[in-house]
CSV table of C-alpha atoms (C1' of nucleotides) in Angstrom, one decimal:
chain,number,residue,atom,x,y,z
A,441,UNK,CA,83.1,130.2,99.7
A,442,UNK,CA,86.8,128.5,99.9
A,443,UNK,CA,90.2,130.1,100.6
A,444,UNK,CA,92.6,128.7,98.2
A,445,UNK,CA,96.1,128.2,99.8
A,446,UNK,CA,98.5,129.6,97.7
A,447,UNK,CA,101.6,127.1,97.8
A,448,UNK,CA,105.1,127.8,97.7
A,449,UNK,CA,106.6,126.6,94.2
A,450,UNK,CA,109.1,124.9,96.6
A,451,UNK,CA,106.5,122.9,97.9
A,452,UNK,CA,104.6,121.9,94.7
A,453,UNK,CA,108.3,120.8,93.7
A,454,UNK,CA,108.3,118.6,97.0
A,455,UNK,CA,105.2,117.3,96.5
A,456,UNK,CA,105.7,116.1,93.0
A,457,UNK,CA,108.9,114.8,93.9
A,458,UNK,CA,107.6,112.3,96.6
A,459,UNK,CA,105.1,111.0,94.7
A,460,UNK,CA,107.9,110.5,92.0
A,461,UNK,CA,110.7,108.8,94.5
A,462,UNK,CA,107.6,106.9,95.9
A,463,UNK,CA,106.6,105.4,92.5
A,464,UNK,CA,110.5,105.0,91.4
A,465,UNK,CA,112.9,105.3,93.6
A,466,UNK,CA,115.3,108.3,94.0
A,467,UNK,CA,117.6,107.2,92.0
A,468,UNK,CA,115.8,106.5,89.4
A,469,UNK,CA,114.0,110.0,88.8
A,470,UNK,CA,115.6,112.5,87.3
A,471,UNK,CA,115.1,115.9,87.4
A,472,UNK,CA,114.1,116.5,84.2
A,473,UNK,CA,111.4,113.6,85.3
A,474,UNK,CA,110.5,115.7,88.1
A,475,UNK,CA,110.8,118.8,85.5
A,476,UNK,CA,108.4,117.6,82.9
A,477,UNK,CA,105.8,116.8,85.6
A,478,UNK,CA,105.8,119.8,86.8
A,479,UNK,CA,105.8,121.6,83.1
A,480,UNK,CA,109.4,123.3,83.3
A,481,UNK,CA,112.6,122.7,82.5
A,482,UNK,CA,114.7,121.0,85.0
A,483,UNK,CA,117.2,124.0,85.4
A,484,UNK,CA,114.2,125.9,86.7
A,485,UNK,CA,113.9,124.1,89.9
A,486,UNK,CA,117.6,125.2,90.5
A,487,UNK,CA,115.3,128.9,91.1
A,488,UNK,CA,113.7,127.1,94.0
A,489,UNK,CA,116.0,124.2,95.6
A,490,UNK,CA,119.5,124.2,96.3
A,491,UNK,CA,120.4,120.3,95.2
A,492,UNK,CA,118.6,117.2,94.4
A,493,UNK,CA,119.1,115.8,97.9
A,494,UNK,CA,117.5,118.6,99.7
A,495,UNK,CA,114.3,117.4,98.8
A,496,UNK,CA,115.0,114.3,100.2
A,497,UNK,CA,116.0,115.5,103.1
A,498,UNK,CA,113.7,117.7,103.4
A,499,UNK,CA,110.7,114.8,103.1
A,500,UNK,CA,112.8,112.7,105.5
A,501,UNK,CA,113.1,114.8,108.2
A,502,UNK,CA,109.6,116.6,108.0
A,503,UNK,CA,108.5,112.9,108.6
A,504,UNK,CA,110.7,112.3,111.1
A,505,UNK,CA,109.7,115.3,113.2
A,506,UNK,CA,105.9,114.2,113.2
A,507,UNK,CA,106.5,110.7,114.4
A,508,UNK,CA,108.2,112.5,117.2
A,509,UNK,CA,105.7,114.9,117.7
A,510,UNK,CA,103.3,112.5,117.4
A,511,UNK,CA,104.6,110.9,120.4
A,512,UNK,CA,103.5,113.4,122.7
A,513,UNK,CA,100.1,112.0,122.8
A,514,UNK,CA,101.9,108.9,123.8
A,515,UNK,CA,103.6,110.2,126.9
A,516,UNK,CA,100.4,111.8,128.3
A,517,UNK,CA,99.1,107.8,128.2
A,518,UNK,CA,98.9,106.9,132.1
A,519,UNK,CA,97.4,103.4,131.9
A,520,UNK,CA,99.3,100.6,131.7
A,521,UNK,CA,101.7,99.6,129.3
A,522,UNK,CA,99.7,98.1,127.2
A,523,UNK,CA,97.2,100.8,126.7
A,524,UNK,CA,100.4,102.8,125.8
A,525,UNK,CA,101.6,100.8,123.2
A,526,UNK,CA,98.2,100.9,121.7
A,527,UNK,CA,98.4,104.7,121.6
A,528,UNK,CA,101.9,104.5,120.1
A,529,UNK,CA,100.8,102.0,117.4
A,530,UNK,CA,97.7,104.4,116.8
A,531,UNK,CA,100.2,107.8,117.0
A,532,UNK,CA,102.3,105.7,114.2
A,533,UNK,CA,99.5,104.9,112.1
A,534,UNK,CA,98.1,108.2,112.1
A,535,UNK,CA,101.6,110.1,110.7
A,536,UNK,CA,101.9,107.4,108.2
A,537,UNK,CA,98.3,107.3,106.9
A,538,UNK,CA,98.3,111.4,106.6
A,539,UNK,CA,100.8,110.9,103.5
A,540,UNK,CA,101.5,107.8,102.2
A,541,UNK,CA,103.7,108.7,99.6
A,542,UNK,CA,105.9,110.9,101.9
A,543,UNK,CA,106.2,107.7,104.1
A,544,UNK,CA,107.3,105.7,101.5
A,545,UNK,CA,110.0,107.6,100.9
A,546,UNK,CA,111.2,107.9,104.2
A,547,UNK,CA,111.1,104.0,104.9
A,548,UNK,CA,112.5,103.2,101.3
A,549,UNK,CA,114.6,106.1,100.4
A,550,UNK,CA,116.6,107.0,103.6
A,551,UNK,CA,119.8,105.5,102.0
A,552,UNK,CA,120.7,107.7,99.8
A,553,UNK,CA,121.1,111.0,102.2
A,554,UNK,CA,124.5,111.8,102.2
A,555,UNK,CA,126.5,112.3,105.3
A,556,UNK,CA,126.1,113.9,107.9
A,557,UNK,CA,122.3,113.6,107.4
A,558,UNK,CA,122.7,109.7,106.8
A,559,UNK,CA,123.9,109.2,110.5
A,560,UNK,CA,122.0,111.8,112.1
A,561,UNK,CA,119.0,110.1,110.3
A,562,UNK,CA,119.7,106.5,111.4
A,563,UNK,CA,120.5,108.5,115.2
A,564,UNK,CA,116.9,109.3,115.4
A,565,UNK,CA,115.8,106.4,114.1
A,566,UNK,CA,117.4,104.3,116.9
A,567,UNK,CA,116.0,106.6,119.5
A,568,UNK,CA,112.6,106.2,118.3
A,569,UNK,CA,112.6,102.4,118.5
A,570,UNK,CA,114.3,102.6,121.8
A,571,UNK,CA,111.0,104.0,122.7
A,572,UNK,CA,108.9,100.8,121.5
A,573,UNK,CA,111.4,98.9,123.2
A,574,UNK,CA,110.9,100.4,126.4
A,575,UNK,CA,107.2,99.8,126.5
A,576,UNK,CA,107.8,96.7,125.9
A,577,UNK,CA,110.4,96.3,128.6
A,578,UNK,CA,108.1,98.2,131.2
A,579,UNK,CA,105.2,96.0,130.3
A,580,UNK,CA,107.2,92.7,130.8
A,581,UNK,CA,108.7,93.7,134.2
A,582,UNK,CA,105.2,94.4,135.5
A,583,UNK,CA,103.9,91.2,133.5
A,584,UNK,CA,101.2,92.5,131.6
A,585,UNK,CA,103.4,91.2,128.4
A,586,UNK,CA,104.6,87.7,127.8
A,587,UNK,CA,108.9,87.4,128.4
A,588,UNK,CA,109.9,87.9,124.6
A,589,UNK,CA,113.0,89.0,122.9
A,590,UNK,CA,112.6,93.3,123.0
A,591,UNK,CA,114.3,93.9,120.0
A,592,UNK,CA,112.9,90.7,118.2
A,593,UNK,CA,108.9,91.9,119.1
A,594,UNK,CA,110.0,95.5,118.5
A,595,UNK,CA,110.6,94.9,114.7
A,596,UNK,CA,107.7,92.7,114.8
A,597,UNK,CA,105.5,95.6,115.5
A,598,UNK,CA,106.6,98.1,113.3
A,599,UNK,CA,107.2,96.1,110.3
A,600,UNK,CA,104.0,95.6,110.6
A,601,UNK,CA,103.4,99.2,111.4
A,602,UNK,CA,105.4,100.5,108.4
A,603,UNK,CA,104.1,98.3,105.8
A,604,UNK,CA,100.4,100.5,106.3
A,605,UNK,CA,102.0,102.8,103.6
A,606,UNK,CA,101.4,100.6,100.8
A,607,UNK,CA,97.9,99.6,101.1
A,608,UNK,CA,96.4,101.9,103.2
A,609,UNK,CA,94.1,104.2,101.3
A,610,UNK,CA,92.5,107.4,102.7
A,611,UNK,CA,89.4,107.0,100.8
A,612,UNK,CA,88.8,103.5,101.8
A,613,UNK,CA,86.8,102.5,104.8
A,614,UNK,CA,89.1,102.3,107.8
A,615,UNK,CA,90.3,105.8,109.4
A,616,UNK,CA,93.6,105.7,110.9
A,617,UNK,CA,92.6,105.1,114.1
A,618,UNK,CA,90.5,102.2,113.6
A,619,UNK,CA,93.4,100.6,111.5
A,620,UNK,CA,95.8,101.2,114.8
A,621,UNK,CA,93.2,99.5,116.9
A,622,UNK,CA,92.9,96.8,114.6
A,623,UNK,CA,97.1,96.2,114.6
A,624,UNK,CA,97.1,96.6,118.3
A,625,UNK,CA,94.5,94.3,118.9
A,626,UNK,CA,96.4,91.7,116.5
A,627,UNK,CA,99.6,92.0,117.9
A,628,UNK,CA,98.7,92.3,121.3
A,629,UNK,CA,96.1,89.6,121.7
A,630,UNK,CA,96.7,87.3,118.2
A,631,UNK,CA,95.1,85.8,115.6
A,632,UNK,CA,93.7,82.7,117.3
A,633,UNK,CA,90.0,82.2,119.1
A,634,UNK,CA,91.1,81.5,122.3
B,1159,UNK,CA,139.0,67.2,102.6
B,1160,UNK,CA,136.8,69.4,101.0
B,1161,UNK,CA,135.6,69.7,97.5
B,1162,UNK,CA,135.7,73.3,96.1
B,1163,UNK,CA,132.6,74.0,94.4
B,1164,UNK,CA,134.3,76.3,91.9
B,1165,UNK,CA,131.3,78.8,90.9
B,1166,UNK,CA,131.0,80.0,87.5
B,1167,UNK,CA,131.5,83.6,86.4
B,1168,UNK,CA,128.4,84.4,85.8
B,1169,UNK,CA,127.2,83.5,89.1
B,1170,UNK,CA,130.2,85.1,90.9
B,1171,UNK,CA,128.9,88.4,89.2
B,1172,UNK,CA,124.7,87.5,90.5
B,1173,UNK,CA,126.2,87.4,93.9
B,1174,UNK,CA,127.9,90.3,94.2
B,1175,UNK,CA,125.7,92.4,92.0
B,1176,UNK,CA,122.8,91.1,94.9
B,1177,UNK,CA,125.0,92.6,97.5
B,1178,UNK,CA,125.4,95.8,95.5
B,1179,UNK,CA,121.6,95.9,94.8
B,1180,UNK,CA,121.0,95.5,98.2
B,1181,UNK,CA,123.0,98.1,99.9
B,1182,UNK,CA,122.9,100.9,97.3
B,1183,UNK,CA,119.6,99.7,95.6
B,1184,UNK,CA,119.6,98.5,91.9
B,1185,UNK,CA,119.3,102.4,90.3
B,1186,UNK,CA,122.1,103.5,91.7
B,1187,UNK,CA,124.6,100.4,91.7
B,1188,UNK,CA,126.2,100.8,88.3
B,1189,UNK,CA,128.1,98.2,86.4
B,1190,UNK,CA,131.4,100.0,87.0
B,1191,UNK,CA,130.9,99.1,90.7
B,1192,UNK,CA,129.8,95.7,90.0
B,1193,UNK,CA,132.7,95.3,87.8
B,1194,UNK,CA,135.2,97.0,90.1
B,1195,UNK,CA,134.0,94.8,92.8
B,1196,UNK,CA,134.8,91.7,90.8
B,1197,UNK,CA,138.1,93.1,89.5
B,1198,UNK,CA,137.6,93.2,85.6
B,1199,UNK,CA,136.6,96.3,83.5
B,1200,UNK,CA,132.7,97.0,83.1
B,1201,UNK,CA,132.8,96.0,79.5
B,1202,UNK,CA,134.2,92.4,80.6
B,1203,UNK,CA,130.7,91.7,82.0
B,1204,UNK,CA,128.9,91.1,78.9
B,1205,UNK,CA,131.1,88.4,78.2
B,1206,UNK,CA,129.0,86.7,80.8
B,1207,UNK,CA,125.2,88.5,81.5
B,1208,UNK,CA,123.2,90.1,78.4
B,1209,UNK,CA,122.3,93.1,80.6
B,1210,UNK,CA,122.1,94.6,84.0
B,1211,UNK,CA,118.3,94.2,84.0
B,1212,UNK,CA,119.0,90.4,83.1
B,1213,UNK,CA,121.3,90.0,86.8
B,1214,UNK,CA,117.9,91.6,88.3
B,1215,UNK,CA,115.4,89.5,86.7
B,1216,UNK,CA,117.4,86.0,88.1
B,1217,UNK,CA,117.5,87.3,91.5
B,1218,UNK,CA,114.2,88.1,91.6
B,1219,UNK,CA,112.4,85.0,89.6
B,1220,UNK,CA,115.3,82.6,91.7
B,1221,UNK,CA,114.1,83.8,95.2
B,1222,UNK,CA,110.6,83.9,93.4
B,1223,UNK,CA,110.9,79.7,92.8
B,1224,UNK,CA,112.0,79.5,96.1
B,1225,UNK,CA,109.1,80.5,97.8
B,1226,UNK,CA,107.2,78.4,95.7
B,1227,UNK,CA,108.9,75.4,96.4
B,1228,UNK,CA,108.9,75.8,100.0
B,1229,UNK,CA,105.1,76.0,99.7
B,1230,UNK,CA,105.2,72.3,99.4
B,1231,UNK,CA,105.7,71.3,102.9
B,1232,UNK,CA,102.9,73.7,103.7
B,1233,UNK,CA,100.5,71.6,101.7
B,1234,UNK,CA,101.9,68.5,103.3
B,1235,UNK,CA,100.0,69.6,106.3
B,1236,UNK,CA,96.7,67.7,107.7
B,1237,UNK,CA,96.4,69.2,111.0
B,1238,UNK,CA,94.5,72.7,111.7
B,1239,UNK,CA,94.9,76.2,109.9
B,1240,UNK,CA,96.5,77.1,113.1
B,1241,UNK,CA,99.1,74.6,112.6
B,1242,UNK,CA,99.1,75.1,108.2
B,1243,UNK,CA,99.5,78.9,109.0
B,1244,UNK,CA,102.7,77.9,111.2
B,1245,UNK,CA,104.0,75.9,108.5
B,1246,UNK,CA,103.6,78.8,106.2
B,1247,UNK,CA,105.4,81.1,107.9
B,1248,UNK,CA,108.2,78.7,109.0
B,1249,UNK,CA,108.5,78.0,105.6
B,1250,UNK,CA,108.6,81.4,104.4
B,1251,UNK,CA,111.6,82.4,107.0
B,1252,UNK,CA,113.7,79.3,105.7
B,1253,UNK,CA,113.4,81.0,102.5
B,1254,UNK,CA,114.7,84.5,103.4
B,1255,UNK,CA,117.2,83.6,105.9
B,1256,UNK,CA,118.8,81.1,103.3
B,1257,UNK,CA,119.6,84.4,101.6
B,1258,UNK,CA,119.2,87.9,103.2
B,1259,UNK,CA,121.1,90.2,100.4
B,1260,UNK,CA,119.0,88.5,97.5
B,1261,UNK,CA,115.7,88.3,99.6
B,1262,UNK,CA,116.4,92.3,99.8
B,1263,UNK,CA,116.7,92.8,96.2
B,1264,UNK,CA,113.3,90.5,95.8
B,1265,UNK,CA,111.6,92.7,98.1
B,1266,UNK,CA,112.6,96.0,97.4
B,1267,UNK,CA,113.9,96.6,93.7
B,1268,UNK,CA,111.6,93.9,91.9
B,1269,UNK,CA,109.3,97.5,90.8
B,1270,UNK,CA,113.1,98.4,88.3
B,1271,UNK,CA,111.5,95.0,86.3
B,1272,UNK,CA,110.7,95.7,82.7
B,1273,UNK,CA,107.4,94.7,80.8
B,1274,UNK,CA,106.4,91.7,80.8
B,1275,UNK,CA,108.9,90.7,83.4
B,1276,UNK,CA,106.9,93.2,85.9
B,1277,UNK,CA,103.9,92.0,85.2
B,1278,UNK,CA,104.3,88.1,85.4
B,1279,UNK,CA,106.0,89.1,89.1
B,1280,UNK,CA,103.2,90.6,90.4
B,1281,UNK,CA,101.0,87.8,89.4
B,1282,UNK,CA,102.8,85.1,90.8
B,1283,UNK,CA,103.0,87.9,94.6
B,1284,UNK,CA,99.2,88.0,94.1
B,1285,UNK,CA,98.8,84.2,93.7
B,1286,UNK,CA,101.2,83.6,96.9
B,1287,UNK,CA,99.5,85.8,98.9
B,1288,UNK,CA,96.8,84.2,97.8
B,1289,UNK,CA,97.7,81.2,99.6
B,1290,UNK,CA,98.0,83.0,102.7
B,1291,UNK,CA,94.3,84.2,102.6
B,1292,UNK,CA,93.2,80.9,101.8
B,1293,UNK,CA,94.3,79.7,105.3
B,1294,UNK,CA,93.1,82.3,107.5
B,1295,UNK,CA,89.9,81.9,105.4
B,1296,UNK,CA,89.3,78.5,106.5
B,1297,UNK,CA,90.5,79.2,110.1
B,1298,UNK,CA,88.3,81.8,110.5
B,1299,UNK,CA,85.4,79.3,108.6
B,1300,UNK,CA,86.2,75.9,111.3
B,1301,UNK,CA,86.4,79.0,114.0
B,1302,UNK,CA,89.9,78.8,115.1
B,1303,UNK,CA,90.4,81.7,114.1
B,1304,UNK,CA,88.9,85.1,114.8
B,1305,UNK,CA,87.1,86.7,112.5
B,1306,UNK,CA,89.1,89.6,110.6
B,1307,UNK,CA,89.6,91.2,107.4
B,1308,UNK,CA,91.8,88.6,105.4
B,1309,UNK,CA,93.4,90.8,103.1
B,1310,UNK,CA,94.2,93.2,106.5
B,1311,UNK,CA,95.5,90.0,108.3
B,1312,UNK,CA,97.4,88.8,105.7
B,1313,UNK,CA,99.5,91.7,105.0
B,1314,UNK,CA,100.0,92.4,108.6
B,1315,UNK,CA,101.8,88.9,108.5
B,1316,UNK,CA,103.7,88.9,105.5
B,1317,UNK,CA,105.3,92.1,106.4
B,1318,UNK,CA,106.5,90.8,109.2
B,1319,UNK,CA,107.7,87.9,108.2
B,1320,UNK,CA,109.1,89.8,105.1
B,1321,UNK,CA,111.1,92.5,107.8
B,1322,UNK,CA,113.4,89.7,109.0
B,1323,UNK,CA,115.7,89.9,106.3
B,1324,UNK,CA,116.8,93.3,107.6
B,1325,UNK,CA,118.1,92.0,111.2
B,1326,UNK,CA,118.3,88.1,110.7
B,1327,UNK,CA,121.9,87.8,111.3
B,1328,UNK,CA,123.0,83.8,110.0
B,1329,UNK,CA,125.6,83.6,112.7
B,1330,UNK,CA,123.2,84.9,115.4
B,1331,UNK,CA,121.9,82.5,118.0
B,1332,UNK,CA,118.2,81.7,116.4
B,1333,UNK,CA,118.1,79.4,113.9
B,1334,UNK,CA,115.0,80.0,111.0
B,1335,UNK,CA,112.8,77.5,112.7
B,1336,UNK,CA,112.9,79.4,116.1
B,1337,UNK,CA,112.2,82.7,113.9
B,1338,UNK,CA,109.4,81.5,112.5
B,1339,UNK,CA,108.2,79.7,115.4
B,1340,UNK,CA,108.4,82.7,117.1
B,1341,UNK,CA,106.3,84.9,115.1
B,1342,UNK,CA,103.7,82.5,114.4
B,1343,UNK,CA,103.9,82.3,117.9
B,1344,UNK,CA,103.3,85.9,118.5
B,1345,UNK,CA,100.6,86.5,116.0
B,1346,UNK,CA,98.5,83.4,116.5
B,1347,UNK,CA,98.6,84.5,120.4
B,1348,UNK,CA,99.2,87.8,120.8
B,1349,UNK,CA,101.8,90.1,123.3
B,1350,UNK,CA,99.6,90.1,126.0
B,1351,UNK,CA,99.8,87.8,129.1
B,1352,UNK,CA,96.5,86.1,129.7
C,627,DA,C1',147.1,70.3,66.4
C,628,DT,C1',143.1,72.5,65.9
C,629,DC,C1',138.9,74.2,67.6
C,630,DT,C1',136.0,76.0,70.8
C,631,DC,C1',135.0,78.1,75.2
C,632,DT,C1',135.9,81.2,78.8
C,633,DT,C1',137.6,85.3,80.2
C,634,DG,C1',139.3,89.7,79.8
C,635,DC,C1',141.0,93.9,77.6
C,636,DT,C1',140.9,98.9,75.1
C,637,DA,C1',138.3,102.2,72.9
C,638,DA,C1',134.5,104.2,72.1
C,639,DC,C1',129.3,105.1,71.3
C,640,DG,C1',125.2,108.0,72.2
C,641,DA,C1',122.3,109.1,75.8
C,642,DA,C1',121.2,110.8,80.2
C,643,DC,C1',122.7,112.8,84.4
C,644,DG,C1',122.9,116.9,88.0
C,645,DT,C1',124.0,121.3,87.9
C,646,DT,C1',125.6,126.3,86.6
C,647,DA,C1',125.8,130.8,84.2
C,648,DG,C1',123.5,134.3,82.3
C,649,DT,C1',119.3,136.4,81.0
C,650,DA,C1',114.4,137.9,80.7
C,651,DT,C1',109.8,139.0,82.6
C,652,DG,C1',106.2,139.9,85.4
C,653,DT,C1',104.9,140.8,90.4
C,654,DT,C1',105.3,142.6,94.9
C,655,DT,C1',107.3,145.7,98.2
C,656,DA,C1',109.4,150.2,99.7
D,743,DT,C1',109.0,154.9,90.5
D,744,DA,C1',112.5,152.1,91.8
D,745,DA,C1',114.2,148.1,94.0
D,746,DA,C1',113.6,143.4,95.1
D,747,DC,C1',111.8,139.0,94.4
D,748,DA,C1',109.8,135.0,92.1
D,749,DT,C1',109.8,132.4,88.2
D,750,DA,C1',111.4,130.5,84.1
D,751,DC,C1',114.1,130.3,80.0
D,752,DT,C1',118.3,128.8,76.7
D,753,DA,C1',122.7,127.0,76.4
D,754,DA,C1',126.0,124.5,78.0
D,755,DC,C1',129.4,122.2,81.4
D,756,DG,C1',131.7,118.0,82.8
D,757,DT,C1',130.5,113.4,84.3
D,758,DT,C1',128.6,109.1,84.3
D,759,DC,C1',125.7,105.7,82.4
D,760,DG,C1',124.7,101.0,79.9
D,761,DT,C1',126.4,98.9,76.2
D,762,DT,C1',128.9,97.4,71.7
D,763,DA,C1',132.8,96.3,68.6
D,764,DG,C1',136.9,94.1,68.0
D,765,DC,C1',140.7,91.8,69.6
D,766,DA,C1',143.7,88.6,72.5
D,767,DA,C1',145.2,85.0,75.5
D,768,DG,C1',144.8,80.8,78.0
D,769,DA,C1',142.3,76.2,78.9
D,770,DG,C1',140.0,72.1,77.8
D,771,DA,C1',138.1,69.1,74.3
D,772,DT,C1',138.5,66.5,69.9
DNA sequence: ATCTCTTGCTAACGAACGTTAGTATGTTTA
DNA sequence: TAAACATACTAACGTTCGTTAGCAAGAGAT
């Protein structure tokens, strides 16, 4: 016996419309796109959302809140600084690889919120990678890193981090974590049989 | 004394319609701002360009034959894969940093290509990352390098080599060959401090 | 002097856009 | 049973979109 979850109409709307702005772009999908899809006229979803944007926002700043919670697993890390970095990669991984499509909107699509949300976006966004960078800071101070530029290996890592969203694929072989261990292991140790 | 260059029309309107693309993304730029921008009426474009697609299609199959030519100094190579994969990358980072604003558009609004345009793009991404497979496929063959998932590996490189063109200012203080020096650097040995 | 090329304009086209107003219907709550 | 809510409709709004037609003026080439 299964429980069917009743969902919201809001969020079937939501979900439909990452998956749209994944495959093309915001701007490009329209709401009678989204309409069709959904097998109503477009000024139906005016019953259930306010504006266009709020779904965007909404997508972006539901992600945004679990790569903060996310973190909390990362503060509990009292090893060294390396071992913390690997659980932040993993904690990363793990938010991204639990919706793809809603990630790709949030790296891809941020640009078109509208302000205030714009800068309060981008505000959070610099905090969170203030966080990399401090791991990375810590862990060169106490020498388990090599002396880099912060900001240079920062990007580095979560380009590399961010790009999961378009291969990754939940039915394939690797579970989030193992793909975090794999990307931590990389970046932390290389490429080359030493 | 210097010799002005003087730059057709045409071209003036690919640069700053590469700008445009790249900062408000190629949906929502419309040829009123591109027009604007340039001063004349939206109508006086097609004087010079047979469509707003057709501006999208040269940036992207320009930066496109870029890449490929660069790949010729990678072949050039006779040392190790170690030392080929270096090449690569340095090679790749000339490319982008030549040209942030278009390498943008290349990597983020090729997907707004019509049939068969999309098509023949994605063939030649597959063939040049390709290339990129080959190499750490014979590294990890001769042993120099360890032995990963290729495909994995691969795109844990190119997106970080593809991320620079989001920070790599030209007036900074690295040039492209310290970029890519530096990340083949950091992926071939790692973070950590052995 | 004529021709061609470049460059730009005004006016307008049909289509698509996000959104609102007003209404109807069935379902849940009080 | 009545009120409230959820859901969806038709019709239409004002705006913007990419693009075309037709015309005009100046520059360079023959």
């Amino acid at each position: 016996m299964k429980t069917v979850v009743k969902k919201s109409r809001k969020q079937q709307i939501e979900e439909k419309a990452t998956t749209l702005f994944q495959t093309r772009g915001y701007a490009a999908t329209s709401m009678r796109n989204l309409a069709q899809d959904l097998g109503i006229e477009a000024a139906s979803l005016y019953s259930h959302i306010k504006s266009k944007e709020e779904i965007l926002q909404r997508i972006c700043f539901r992600m945004a809140e679990e790569f903060y919670s996310a973190w909390q697993e990362v503060d509990q890390e009292t090893g060294g600084n390396a071992a913390k970095m690997e659980k932040a990669m993993i904690a990363h991984i793990k938010v991204i690889t639990k919706d793809t499509n809603a990630s790709a909107v949030f790296f891809n699509e941020w640009r078109h919120l509208s302000e205030p949300f714009l800068s309060e976006f981008l505000a959070m966004r610099d905090d969170y990678e203030g966080r990399f960078k401090k791991i990375l800071k810590d862990g060169m101070a106490t020498g388990e890193f090599k002396l880099v530029d912060d900001k240079f290996m920062m990007l580095t890592i979560l380009s590399s981090l961010n790009w999961t969203h378009n291969w990754y694929k939940p039915d394939g072989s690797l579970s989030p974590e193992e793909v975090g261990k794999r990307l931590s292991g990389l970046l932390l140790n290389g490429l080359n049989n030493n």
